[in-house]
């Protein structure tokens, strides 16, 4: 890939002196690119958008530009500046927020946020509280954004019943011929299908509001200031769409309150940490600053379980389909991931009463 050519499309003419792939994220390809401009070095993130997953990259970028502009405005009103607190995307010389180099290669470029770091693992309660606060604030910033002007990038992204339907299809089709070895996992997930409608039902009945949500709230989608450890910027905005606060909450805790990585092979290491859950919940409620309704808070434990089961169905479906969707580093990577989510769901169920009690304490 000729990054110098791509840089030029975005009006960057200084010579590239370093380029490094960042191997985080299961979907897009991400590179840190350094250019030497006269006497100072500048850094950018170049990303190649995965067009198998994102069928309409123009719509993805249109959503992202709308949302980041809105956040810039809100932050300026609140803090007088938005510096380092929101991503700034470059436009190409013909004014587009992406460059299509042909053969499905869509690139976007944004300014690298200096002196900041993303963490793949939650290693302190304070870090997870900060993450909750930041994602809560993110939702707050977008609470007056007209949700209907955003494209639905991946329809039914967190519609768990629809995810279950896709899972059934993958099981029935058994495209990769792997079904026989995962009957036990399939049974576990199917046994829990009925409870998975709690969020979508509450949205449909109007019991909880539709909000603009991030939808991919893993801890590594937040940047932290290297000096102060403060959460400063939400990244990976591809799936910002209308949704429920519970999608963001549940997805964040199923990842961050797990005591193991998402692809841990030793399942004895996988459990759900209630203390971390509590920190995130407190941060999220605080960051959202009165925005969350009691009905949303009451469903937080359900969201942890539902988002965990949902991702388990997605990983296992991808395994059955022959690994079409998620990047993998081993033939059984998706199966390992699915088993982790299943183990986590079991632990959430075992700790259910405590989870509900902690959630009640987080209300105010
Ligand atoms: C994908 O790209 P990444 O790693 O941030 C996926 C999420 C999953 C996550 C699991 C568009 O996110 O939904 O929760 O992997 N994103 C998409 O690690 O499918
Ligand atoms: Mg990501």
mmCIF file of C-alpha atoms and ligand atoms in Angstrom:
data_model
loop_
_atom_site.group_PDB
_atom_site.id
_atom_site.type_symbol
_atom_site.label_atom_id
_atom_site.label_comp_id
_atom_site.label_asym_id
_atom_site.label_seq_id
_atom_site.Cartn_x
_atom_site.Cartn_y
_atom_site.Cartn_z
ATOM 1 C CA UNK A 1 0.000 0.000 0.000
ATOM 2 C CA UNK A 2 1.427 3.357 -0.979
ATOM 3 C CA UNK A 3 0.726 5.555 2.004
ATOM 4 C CA UNK A 4 2.493 8.542 0.469
ATOM 5 C CA UNK A 5 -0.041 8.497 -2.353
ATOM 6 C CA UNK A 6 -2.944 8.185 0.080
ATOM 7 C CA UNK A 7 -1.504 11.016 2.198
ATOM 8 C CA UNK A 8 -1.355 13.229 -0.887
ATOM 9 C CA UNK A 9 -5.067 12.623 -1.503
ATOM 10 C CA UNK A 10 -5.688 14.158 1.918
ATOM 11 C CA UNK A 11 -3.442 17.142 1.190
ATOM 12 C CA UNK A 12 -0.495 15.818 3.215
ATOM 13 C CA UNK A 13 2.596 16.412 1.117
ATOM 14 C CA UNK A 14 5.325 16.031 3.761
ATOM 15 C CA UNK A 15 7.382 12.833 3.449
ATOM 16 C CA UNK A 16 6.299 9.824 5.491
ATOM 17 C CA UNK A 17 9.098 8.776 7.832
ATOM 18 C CA UNK A 18 7.358 5.934 9.687
ATOM 19 C CA UNK A 19 4.325 3.720 9.324
ATOM 20 C CA UNK A 20 3.203 1.050 11.745
ATOM 21 C CA UNK A 21 0.140 -1.184 11.763
ATOM 22 C CA UNK A 22 -1.853 -1.093 14.987
ATOM 23 C CA UNK A 23 -3.288 -4.537 15.601
ATOM 24 C CA UNK A 24 -6.272 -3.649 17.673
ATOM 25 C CA UNK A 25 -9.841 -4.000 16.432
ATOM 26 C CA UNK A 26 -11.410 -6.986 14.745
ATOM 27 C CA UNK A 27 -12.645 -5.256 11.603
ATOM 28 C CA UNK A 28 -10.668 -2.401 9.996
ATOM 29 C CA UNK A 29 -6.922 -2.118 9.283
ATOM 30 C CA UNK A 30 -5.336 0.718 11.250
ATOM 31 C CA UNK A 31 -1.928 2.373 10.772
ATOM 32 C CA UNK A 32 -0.026 5.053 12.630
ATOM 33 C CA UNK A 33 1.702 7.237 10.051
ATOM 34 C CA UNK A 34 4.370 9.818 10.880
ATOM 35 C CA UNK A 35 5.336 12.584 8.468
ATOM 36 C CA UNK A 36 8.233 14.999 8.768
ATOM 37 C CA UNK A 37 7.042 18.505 8.085
ATOM 38 C CA UNK A 38 9.917 21.041 7.983
ATOM 39 C CA UNK A 39 11.163 20.863 11.551
ATOM 40 C CA UNK A 40 8.272 19.061 13.229
ATOM 41 C CA UNK A 41 6.939 15.512 12.968
ATOM 42 C CA UNK A 42 3.174 15.056 12.686
ATOM 43 C CA UNK A 43 1.188 11.888 13.196
ATOM 44 C CA UNK A 44 -2.005 10.589 11.668
ATOM 45 C CA UNK A 45 -4.120 7.487 11.844
ATOM 46 C CA UNK A 46 -4.811 5.942 8.446
ATOM 47 C CA UNK A 47 -7.604 3.385 8.367
ATOM 48 C CA UNK A 48 -8.748 1.090 5.636
ATOM 49 C CA UNK A 49 -12.454 0.520 6.069
ATOM 50 C CA UNK A 50 -13.563 -3.103 5.867
ATOM 51 C CA UNK A 51 -16.107 -3.090 3.054
ATOM 52 C CA UNK A 52 -17.316 -6.619 3.721
ATOM 53 C CA UNK A 53 -18.613 -5.361 7.061
ATOM 54 C CA UNK A 54 -19.364 -1.778 6.075
ATOM 55 C CA UNK A 55 -21.144 -2.091 2.758
ATOM 56 C CA UNK A 56 -21.659 1.648 2.460
ATOM 57 C CA UNK A 57 -18.471 3.440 3.575
ATOM 58 C CA UNK A 58 -19.765 6.799 2.332
ATOM 59 C CA UNK A 59 -22.666 6.520 4.780
ATOM 60 C CA UNK A 60 -20.290 5.494 7.573
ATOM 61 C CA UNK A 61 -18.206 8.605 6.999
ATOM 62 C CA UNK A 62 -21.210 10.851 6.595
ATOM 63 C CA UNK A 63 -22.506 9.704 10.020
ATOM 64 C CA UNK A 64 -19.088 10.169 11.592
ATOM 65 C CA UNK A 65 -18.646 13.697 10.264
ATOM 66 C CA UNK A 66 -22.116 14.733 11.451
ATOM 67 C CA UNK A 67 -21.563 13.283 14.890
ATOM 68 C CA UNK A 68 -18.032 14.625 15.407
ATOM 69 C CA UNK A 69 -19.096 18.116 14.283
ATOM 70 C CA UNK A 70 -21.960 18.021 16.770
ATOM 71 C CA UNK A 71 -19.684 16.868 19.573
ATOM 72 C CA UNK A 72 -17.178 19.614 18.735
ATOM 73 C CA UNK A 73 -19.916 22.181 19.108
ATOM 74 C CA UNK A 74 -21.123 20.752 22.433
ATOM 75 C CA UNK A 75 -17.607 20.522 23.865
ATOM 76 C CA UNK A 76 -16.831 24.072 22.812
ATOM 77 C CA UNK A 77 -19.966 25.291 24.571
ATOM 78 C CA UNK A 78 -19.041 23.357 27.697
ATOM 79 C CA UNK A 79 -15.251 23.648 27.925
ATOM 80 C CA UNK A 80 -14.389 26.403 25.434
ATOM 81 C CA UNK A 81 -12.378 23.889 23.389
ATOM 82 C CA UNK A 82 -12.645 20.404 21.920
ATOM 83 C CA UNK A 83 -8.913 19.860 21.594
ATOM 84 C CA UNK A 84 -8.019 16.108 21.894
ATOM 85 C CA UNK A 85 -11.587 15.289 23.018
ATOM 86 C CA UNK A 86 -13.035 14.329 19.662
ATOM 87 C CA UNK A 87 -11.561 12.868 16.494
ATOM 88 C CA UNK A 88 -10.755 15.291 13.646
ATOM 89 C CA UNK A 89 -10.984 13.761 10.184
ATOM 90 C CA UNK A 90 -9.136 15.143 7.179
ATOM 91 C CA UNK A 91 -10.849 15.845 3.877
ATOM 92 C CA UNK A 92 -9.392 14.855 0.535
ATOM 93 C CA UNK A 93 -8.331 17.538 -1.902
ATOM 94 C CA UNK A 94 -11.746 17.167 -3.519
ATOM 95 C CA UNK A 95 -13.542 17.633 -0.219
ATOM 96 C CA UNK A 96 -14.490 14.077 0.758
ATOM 97 C CA UNK A 97 -13.899 12.527 4.198
ATOM 98 C CA UNK A 98 -12.582 9.320 2.580
ATOM 99 C CA UNK A 99 -10.501 8.274 -0.406
ATOM 100 C CA UNK A 100 -11.450 5.373 -2.611
ATOM 101 C CA UNK A 101 -8.360 3.916 -4.240
ATOM 102 C CA UNK A 102 -10.284 1.264 -6.208
ATOM 103 C CA UNK A 103 -10.707 -2.463 -5.585
ATOM 104 C CA UNK A 104 -12.721 -1.838 -2.405
ATOM 105 C CA UNK A 105 -9.960 0.094 -0.686
ATOM 106 C CA UNK A 106 -11.571 2.948 1.211
ATOM 107 C CA UNK A 107 -9.270 5.029 3.382
ATOM 108 C CA UNK A 108 -9.881 7.680 5.980
ATOM 109 C CA UNK A 109 -7.379 9.750 7.886
ATOM 110 C CA UNK A 110 -7.656 11.465 11.230
ATOM 111 C CA UNK A 111 -5.277 13.413 13.406
ATOM 112 C CA UNK A 112 -3.467 11.285 15.936
ATOM 113 C CA UNK A 113 -4.402 12.319 19.460
ATOM 114 C CA UNK A 114 -1.093 13.142 21.134
ATOM 115 C CA UNK A 115 -0.034 11.859 24.543
ATOM 116 C CA UNK A 116 -2.968 9.464 24.746
ATOM 117 C CA UNK A 117 -3.241 5.712 25.000
ATOM 118 C CA UNK A 118 -5.894 3.046 24.415
ATOM 119 C CA UNK A 119 -5.993 0.071 26.783
ATOM 120 C CA UNK A 120 -7.013 -3.421 25.683
ATOM 121 C CA UNK A 121 -7.485 -4.561 29.250
ATOM 122 C CA UNK A 122 -9.061 -2.836 32.235
ATOM 123 C CA UNK A 123 -6.413 -2.877 34.917
ATOM 124 C CA UNK A 124 -7.907 -0.687 37.593
ATOM 125 C CA UNK A 125 -11.281 0.278 38.994
ATOM 126 C CA UNK A 126 -10.492 3.954 38.362
ATOM 127 C CA UNK A 127 -9.834 3.279 34.691
ATOM 128 C CA UNK A 128 -13.198 1.604 34.282
ATOM 129 C CA UNK A 129 -15.016 4.348 36.184
ATOM 130 C CA UNK A 130 -13.412 6.846 33.790
ATOM 131 C CA UNK A 131 -14.509 4.771 30.793
ATOM 132 C CA UNK A 132 -18.085 4.725 32.087
ATOM 133 C CA UNK A 133 -18.048 8.445 32.645
ATOM 134 C CA UNK A 134 -16.677 9.091 29.154
ATOM 135 C CA UNK A 135 -19.223 6.856 27.394
ATOM 136 C CA UNK A 136 -21.981 8.404 29.517
ATOM 137 C CA UNK A 137 -20.822 11.873 28.494
ATOM 138 C CA UNK A 138 -20.647 10.795 24.880
ATOM 139 C CA UNK A 139 -24.304 9.909 25.057
ATOM 140 C CA UNK A 140 -25.013 13.207 26.785
ATOM 141 C CA UNK A 141 -23.276 15.157 23.989
ATOM 142 C CA UNK A 142 -25.501 13.451 21.424
ATOM 143 C CA UNK A 143 -28.762 13.614 23.365
ATOM 144 C CA UNK A 144 -30.008 16.542 21.273
ATOM 145 C CA UNK A 145 -28.694 15.210 17.961
ATOM 146 C CA UNK A 146 -31.457 14.403 15.446
ATOM 147 C CA UNK A 147 -31.110 10.614 15.378
ATOM 148 C CA UNK A 148 -33.253 10.230 12.243
ATOM 149 C CA UNK A 149 -30.563 12.032 10.170
ATOM 150 C CA UNK A 150 -28.113 9.185 10.751
ATOM 151 C CA UNK A 151 -27.906 6.222 8.392
ATOM 152 C CA UNK A 152 -28.429 2.796 9.950
ATOM 153 C CA UNK A 153 -24.967 1.541 9.071
ATOM 154 C CA UNK A 154 -25.546 -2.091 9.952
ATOM 155 C CA UNK A 155 -29.270 -2.745 10.267
ATOM 156 C CA UNK A 156 -30.280 -4.549 13.469
ATOM 157 C CA UNK A 157 -26.741 -4.298 14.792
ATOM 158 C CA UNK A 158 -27.780 -4.841 18.414
ATOM 159 C CA UNK A 159 -31.189 -6.295 17.725
ATOM 160 C CA UNK A 160 -30.505 -9.450 19.697
ATOM 161 C CA UNK A 161 -33.576 -11.382 18.460
ATOM 162 C CA UNK A 162 -32.421 -10.658 14.880
ATOM 163 C CA UNK A 163 -28.914 -11.835 15.830
ATOM 164 C CA UNK A 164 -30.488 -15.040 17.111
ATOM 165 C CA UNK A 165 -32.306 -15.464 13.800
ATOM 166 C CA UNK A 166 -28.981 -15.166 11.977
ATOM 167 C CA UNK A 167 -27.505 -17.671 14.427
ATOM 168 C CA UNK A 168 -30.292 -20.164 13.653
ATOM 169 C CA UNK A 169 -29.529 -19.755 9.957
ATOM 170 C CA UNK A 170 -25.828 -20.399 10.496
ATOM 171 C CA UNK A 171 -26.613 -23.510 12.574
ATOM 172 C CA UNK A 172 -29.018 -24.868 9.949
ATOM 173 C CA UNK A 173 -26.749 -24.120 6.992
ATOM 174 C CA UNK A 174 -23.609 -25.442 8.738
ATOM 175 C CA UNK A 175 -21.611 -23.982 5.871
ATOM 176 C CA UNK A 176 -18.174 -24.857 7.204
ATOM 177 C CA UNK A 177 -19.206 -28.314 8.436
ATOM 178 C CA UNK A 178 -18.338 -27.493 12.054
ATOM 179 C CA UNK A 179 -21.711 -27.940 13.716
ATOM 180 C CA UNK A 180 -21.140 -31.371 15.217
ATOM 181 C CA UNK A 181 -18.258 -30.154 17.395
ATOM 182 C CA UNK A 182 -20.225 -27.254 18.905
ATOM 183 C CA UNK A 183 -23.618 -28.792 19.727
ATOM 184 C CA UNK A 184 -23.159 -28.058 23.431
ATOM 185 C CA UNK A 185 -22.459 -24.360 22.825
ATOM 186 C CA UNK A 186 -25.391 -24.137 20.405
ATOM 187 C CA UNK A 187 -27.721 -25.654 23.006
ATOM 188 C CA UNK A 188 -26.520 -23.243 25.713
ATOM 189 C CA UNK A 189 -27.280 -20.241 23.529
ATOM 190 C CA UNK A 190 -30.629 -21.483 22.242
ATOM 191 C CA UNK A 191 -31.770 -22.176 25.813
ATOM 192 C CA UNK A 192 -31.359 -18.481 26.570
ATOM 193 C CA UNK A 193 -33.008 -17.005 23.507
ATOM 194 C CA UNK A 194 -36.289 -16.049 25.170
ATOM 195 C CA UNK A 195 -34.797 -13.620 27.686
ATOM 196 C CA UNK A 196 -32.992 -11.729 24.953
ATOM 197 C CA UNK A 197 -35.893 -9.561 23.941
ATOM 198 C CA UNK A 198 -35.914 -7.353 27.031
ATOM 199 C CA UNK A 199 -34.154 -4.355 25.457
ATOM 200 C CA UNK A 200 -35.770 -4.472 22.021
ATOM 201 C CA UNK A 201 -39.208 -4.928 23.599
ATOM 202 C CA UNK A 202 -38.677 -1.952 25.913
ATOM 203 C CA UNK A 203 -37.566 0.157 22.943
ATOM 204 C CA UNK A 204 -40.574 -0.914 20.868
ATOM 205 C CA UNK A 205 -43.063 -0.184 23.636
ATOM 206 C CA UNK A 206 -41.468 3.212 24.296
ATOM 207 C CA UNK A 207 -40.620 2.228 27.868
ATOM 208 C CA UNK A 208 -37.019 3.299 27.184
ATOM 209 C CA UNK A 209 -35.940 5.980 24.681
ATOM 210 C CA UNK A 210 -34.136 5.645 21.372
ATOM 211 C CA UNK A 211 -30.815 7.472 21.672
ATOM 212 C CA UNK A 212 -27.791 8.045 19.474
ATOM 213 C CA UNK A 213 -25.372 5.397 20.686
ATOM 214 C CA UNK A 214 -21.836 4.255 19.977
ATOM 215 C CA UNK A 215 -22.598 0.537 19.830
ATOM 216 C CA UNK A 216 -19.022 -0.713 20.192
ATOM 217 C CA UNK A 217 -17.982 0.364 23.663
ATOM 218 C CA UNK A 218 -14.985 -1.809 24.356
ATOM 219 C CA UNK A 219 -12.444 -0.149 26.651
ATOM 220 C CA UNK A 220 -10.008 0.140 23.742
ATOM 221 C CA UNK A 221 -12.404 2.482 21.979
ATOM 222 C CA UNK A 222 -11.524 5.196 24.484
ATOM 223 C CA UNK A 223 -8.312 7.202 24.637
ATOM 224 C CA UNK A 224 -6.847 8.042 28.045
ATOM 225 C CA UNK A 225 -4.475 10.894 28.760
ATOM 226 C CA UNK A 226 -1.025 9.424 29.420
ATOM 227 C CA UNK A 227 -0.234 11.833 32.244
ATOM 228 C CA UNK A 228 -3.517 12.138 34.118
ATOM 229 C CA UNK A 229 -5.155 8.765 33.230
ATOM 230 C CA UNK A 230 -8.321 10.709 32.472
ATOM 231 C CA UNK A 231 -10.557 9.306 29.704
ATOM 232 C CA UNK A 232 -10.521 11.997 27.047
ATOM 233 C CA UNK A 233 -11.815 10.803 23.686
ATOM 234 C CA UNK A 234 -14.191 8.193 22.278
ATOM 235 C CA UNK A 235 -12.902 6.575 19.082
ATOM 236 C CA UNK A 236 -14.066 3.962 16.534
ATOM 237 C CA UNK A 237 -17.252 5.745 15.554
ATOM 238 C CA UNK A 238 -18.196 3.415 12.677
ATOM 239 C CA UNK A 239 -21.317 2.088 14.323
ATOM 240 C CA UNK A 240 -22.712 5.302 15.803
ATOM 241 C CA UNK A 241 -26.425 4.914 15.111
ATOM 242 C CA UNK A 242 -29.797 5.244 16.786
ATOM 243 C CA UNK A 243 -30.006 2.637 19.546
ATOM 244 C CA UNK A 244 -30.348 2.179 23.292
ATOM 245 C CA UNK A 245 -28.065 3.367 26.095
ATOM 246 C CA UNK A 246 -28.206 -0.268 27.194
ATOM 247 C CA UNK A 247 -26.351 -1.382 24.086
ATOM 248 C CA UNK A 248 -23.449 0.844 25.094
ATOM 249 C CA UNK A 249 -23.657 -0.092 28.733
ATOM 250 C CA UNK A 250 -23.996 -3.849 28.212
ATOM 251 C CA UNK A 251 -21.304 -4.077 25.550
ATOM 252 C CA UNK A 252 -18.844 -2.121 27.699
ATOM 253 C CA UNK A 253 -19.289 -4.274 30.800
ATOM 254 C CA UNK A 254 -19.300 -7.617 28.999
ATOM 255 C CA UNK A 255 -15.855 -6.680 27.699
ATOM 256 C CA UNK A 256 -14.383 -4.571 30.484
ATOM 257 C CA UNK A 257 -15.720 -6.346 33.581
ATOM 258 C CA UNK A 258 -14.487 -9.680 32.300
ATOM 259 C CA UNK A 259 -11.391 -10.865 34.145
ATOM 260 C CA UNK A 260 -9.915 -12.257 30.923
ATOM 261 C CA UNK A 261 -9.343 -11.260 27.348
ATOM 262 C CA UNK A 262 -12.088 -11.802 24.822
ATOM 263 C CA UNK A 263 -10.161 -14.741 23.365
ATOM 264 C CA UNK A 264 -8.751 -16.395 26.470
ATOM 265 C CA UNK A 265 -8.296 -20.134 25.951
ATOM 266 C CA UNK A 266 -8.135 -20.963 29.654
ATOM 267 C CA UNK A 267 -11.787 -20.584 30.649
ATOM 268 C CA UNK A 268 -10.945 -20.834 34.340
ATOM 269 C CA UNK A 269 -9.630 -17.288 34.011
ATOM 270 C CA UNK A 270 -12.933 -15.929 32.692
ATOM 271 C CA UNK A 271 -15.327 -14.399 35.203
ATOM 272 C CA UNK A 272 -17.455 -11.310 35.645
ATOM 273 C CA UNK A 273 -15.996 -8.829 38.124
ATOM 274 C CA UNK A 274 -18.798 -7.208 40.117
ATOM 275 C CA UNK A 275 -16.581 -4.465 41.539
ATOM 276 C CA UNK A 276 -15.621 -3.392 38.026
ATOM 277 C CA UNK A 277 -19.254 -3.530 36.956
ATOM 278 C CA UNK A 278 -20.136 -1.185 39.802
ATOM 279 C CA UNK A 279 -17.432 1.294 38.847
ATOM 280 C CA UNK A 280 -18.526 1.427 35.228
ATOM 281 C CA UNK A 281 -22.183 1.767 36.183
ATOM 282 C CA UNK A 282 -21.418 4.647 38.541
ATOM 283 C CA UNK A 283 -19.290 6.393 35.948
ATOM 284 C CA UNK A 284 -21.880 5.925 33.222
ATOM 285 C CA UNK A 285 -24.741 7.316 35.315
ATOM 286 C CA UNK A 286 -22.564 10.236 36.413
ATOM 287 C CA UNK A 287 -21.315 10.997 32.888
ATOM 288 C CA UNK A 288 -24.814 10.908 31.440
ATOM 289 C CA UNK A 289 -25.679 13.537 34.048
ATOM 290 C CA UNK A 290 -29.331 12.810 34.762
ATOM 291 C CA UNK A 291 -30.114 11.702 31.215
ATOM 292 C CA UNK A 292 -30.780 8.036 31.982
ATOM 293 C CA UNK A 293 -34.309 7.021 32.916
ATOM 294 C CA UNK A 294 -34.976 4.687 35.855
ATOM 295 C CA UNK A 295 -36.245 2.085 33.366
ATOM 296 C CA UNK A 296 -32.894 2.140 31.562
ATOM 297 C CA UNK A 297 -30.928 1.780 34.785
ATOM 298 C CA UNK A 298 -33.163 -1.093 35.918
ATOM 299 C CA UNK A 299 -32.324 -3.012 32.734
ATOM 300 C CA UNK A 300 -28.545 -2.649 33.113
ATOM 301 C CA UNK A 301 -28.011 -6.184 34.485
ATOM 302 C CA UNK A 302 -30.109 -7.565 31.624
ATOM 303 C CA UNK A 303 -28.026 -5.632 29.126
ATOM 304 C CA UNK A 304 -24.823 -7.204 30.469
ATOM 305 C CA UNK A 305 -26.238 -10.678 29.922
ATOM 306 C CA UNK A 306 -27.962 -9.908 26.614
ATOM 307 C CA UNK A 307 -24.922 -8.249 25.014
ATOM 308 C CA UNK A 308 -22.760 -11.171 26.156
ATOM 309 C CA UNK A 309 -25.125 -13.754 24.671
ATOM 310 C CA UNK A 310 -25.497 -11.674 21.512
ATOM 311 C CA UNK A 311 -21.771 -11.591 20.899
ATOM 312 C CA UNK A 312 -21.540 -15.309 21.651
ATOM 313 C CA UNK A 313 -24.105 -15.971 18.903
ATOM 314 C CA UNK A 314 -22.155 -13.726 16.525
ATOM 315 C CA UNK A 315 -18.801 -15.401 17.179
ATOM 316 C CA UNK A 316 -20.286 -18.889 16.982
ATOM 317 C CA UNK A 317 -22.264 -18.042 13.827
ATOM 318 C CA UNK A 318 -19.078 -16.760 12.216
ATOM 319 C CA UNK A 319 -17.290 -19.967 13.197
ATOM 320 C CA UNK A 320 -20.103 -22.013 11.634
ATOM 321 C CA UNK A 321 -20.055 -19.815 8.527
ATOM 322 C CA UNK A 322 -16.329 -20.353 8.009
ATOM 323 C CA UNK A 323 -14.937 -17.118 9.531
ATOM 324 C CA UNK A 324 -16.224 -14.552 7.088
ATOM 325 C CA UNK A 325 -16.652 -11.585 9.384
ATOM 326 C CA UNK A 326 -14.175 -11.211 12.260
ATOM 327 C CA UNK A 327 -10.418 -11.149 11.757
ATOM 328 C CA UNK A 328 -8.965 -14.391 13.129
ATOM 329 C CA UNK A 329 -5.472 -15.459 14.200
ATOM 330 C CA UNK A 330 -6.159 -19.220 14.424
ATOM 331 C CA UNK A 331 -8.681 -21.565 12.782
ATOM 332 C CA UNK A 332 -10.625 -21.883 16.040
ATOM 333 C CA UNK A 333 -10.341 -18.204 17.074
ATOM 334 C CA UNK A 334 -14.060 -17.523 16.739
ATOM 335 C CA UNK A 335 -14.905 -20.663 18.708
ATOM 336 C CA UNK A 336 -12.525 -19.630 21.483
ATOM 337 C CA UNK A 337 -14.163 -16.212 21.555
ATOM 338 C CA UNK A 338 -17.657 -17.714 21.650
ATOM 339 C CA UNK A 339 -16.694 -19.997 24.542
ATOM 340 C CA UNK A 340 -15.390 -17.022 26.517
ATOM 341 C CA UNK A 341 -18.678 -15.173 26.114
ATOM 342 C CA UNK A 342 -20.587 -18.297 27.134
ATOM 343 C CA UNK A 343 -18.443 -18.684 30.241
ATOM 344 C CA UNK A 344 -19.037 -15.037 31.056
ATOM 345 C CA UNK A 345 -22.797 -15.401 30.589
ATOM 346 C CA UNK A 346 -22.767 -18.342 33.019
ATOM 347 C CA UNK A 347 -20.967 -16.228 35.590
ATOM 348 C CA UNK A 348 -23.321 -13.282 35.110
ATOM 349 C CA UNK A 349 -26.247 -15.632 35.717
ATOM 350 C CA UNK A 350 -24.587 -16.987 38.857
ATOM 351 C CA UNK A 351 -24.075 -13.445 40.186
ATOM 352 C CA UNK A 352 -27.472 -12.149 39.100
ATOM 353 C CA UNK A 353 -28.868 -11.093 42.488
ATOM 354 C CA UNK A 354 -25.710 -9.179 43.377
ATOM 355 C CA UNK A 355 -25.725 -7.510 39.989
ATOM 356 C CA UNK A 356 -29.259 -6.260 40.536
ATOM 357 C CA UNK A 357 -28.448 -5.030 44.025
ATOM 358 C CA UNK A 358 -25.361 -3.134 42.840
ATOM 359 C CA UNK A 359 -27.375 -1.578 40.037
ATOM 360 C CA UNK A 360 -29.981 -0.298 42.488
ATOM 361 C CA UNK A 361 -27.177 1.418 44.417
ATOM 362 C CA UNK A 362 -25.968 3.148 41.247
ATOM 363 C CA UNK A 363 -29.173 4.992 40.587
ATOM 364 C CA UNK A 364 -28.097 8.225 42.152
HETATM 365 C C1 LIG B 1 -15.842 -5.654 16.459
HETATM 366 O O1 LIG B 1 -13.661 -3.656 15.368
HETATM 367 P P1 LIG B 1 -13.916 -3.843 16.791
HETATM 368 O O2 LIG B 1 -12.968 -4.815 17.378
HETATM 369 O O3 LIG B 1 -13.932 -2.530 17.562
HETATM 370 C C2 LIG B 1 -17.351 -5.583 16.211
HETATM 371 C C3 LIG B 1 -18.077 -5.405 17.534
HETATM 372 C C4 LIG B 1 -17.739 -6.530 18.474
HETATM 373 C C5 LIG B 1 -16.234 -6.605 18.646
HETATM 374 C C6 LIG B 1 -15.833 -7.781 19.483
HETATM 375 C C7 LIG B 1 -18.618 -3.488 13.352
HETATM 376 O O4 LIG B 1 -15.401 -4.437 16.962
HETATM 377 O O5 LIG B 1 -19.472 -5.394 17.308
HETATM 378 O O6 LIG B 1 -18.343 -6.353 19.727
HETATM 379 O O7 LIG B 1 -15.551 -6.705 17.365
HETATM 380 N N1 LIG B 1 -17.647 -4.473 15.308
HETATM 381 C C8 LIG B 1 -18.437 -4.648 14.240
HETATM 382 O O8 LIG B 1 -14.502 -7.692 19.832
HETATM 383 O O9 LIG B 1 -18.999 -5.713 13.994
HETATM 384 MG MG1 LIG B 2 -12.816 -0.880 17.721
#
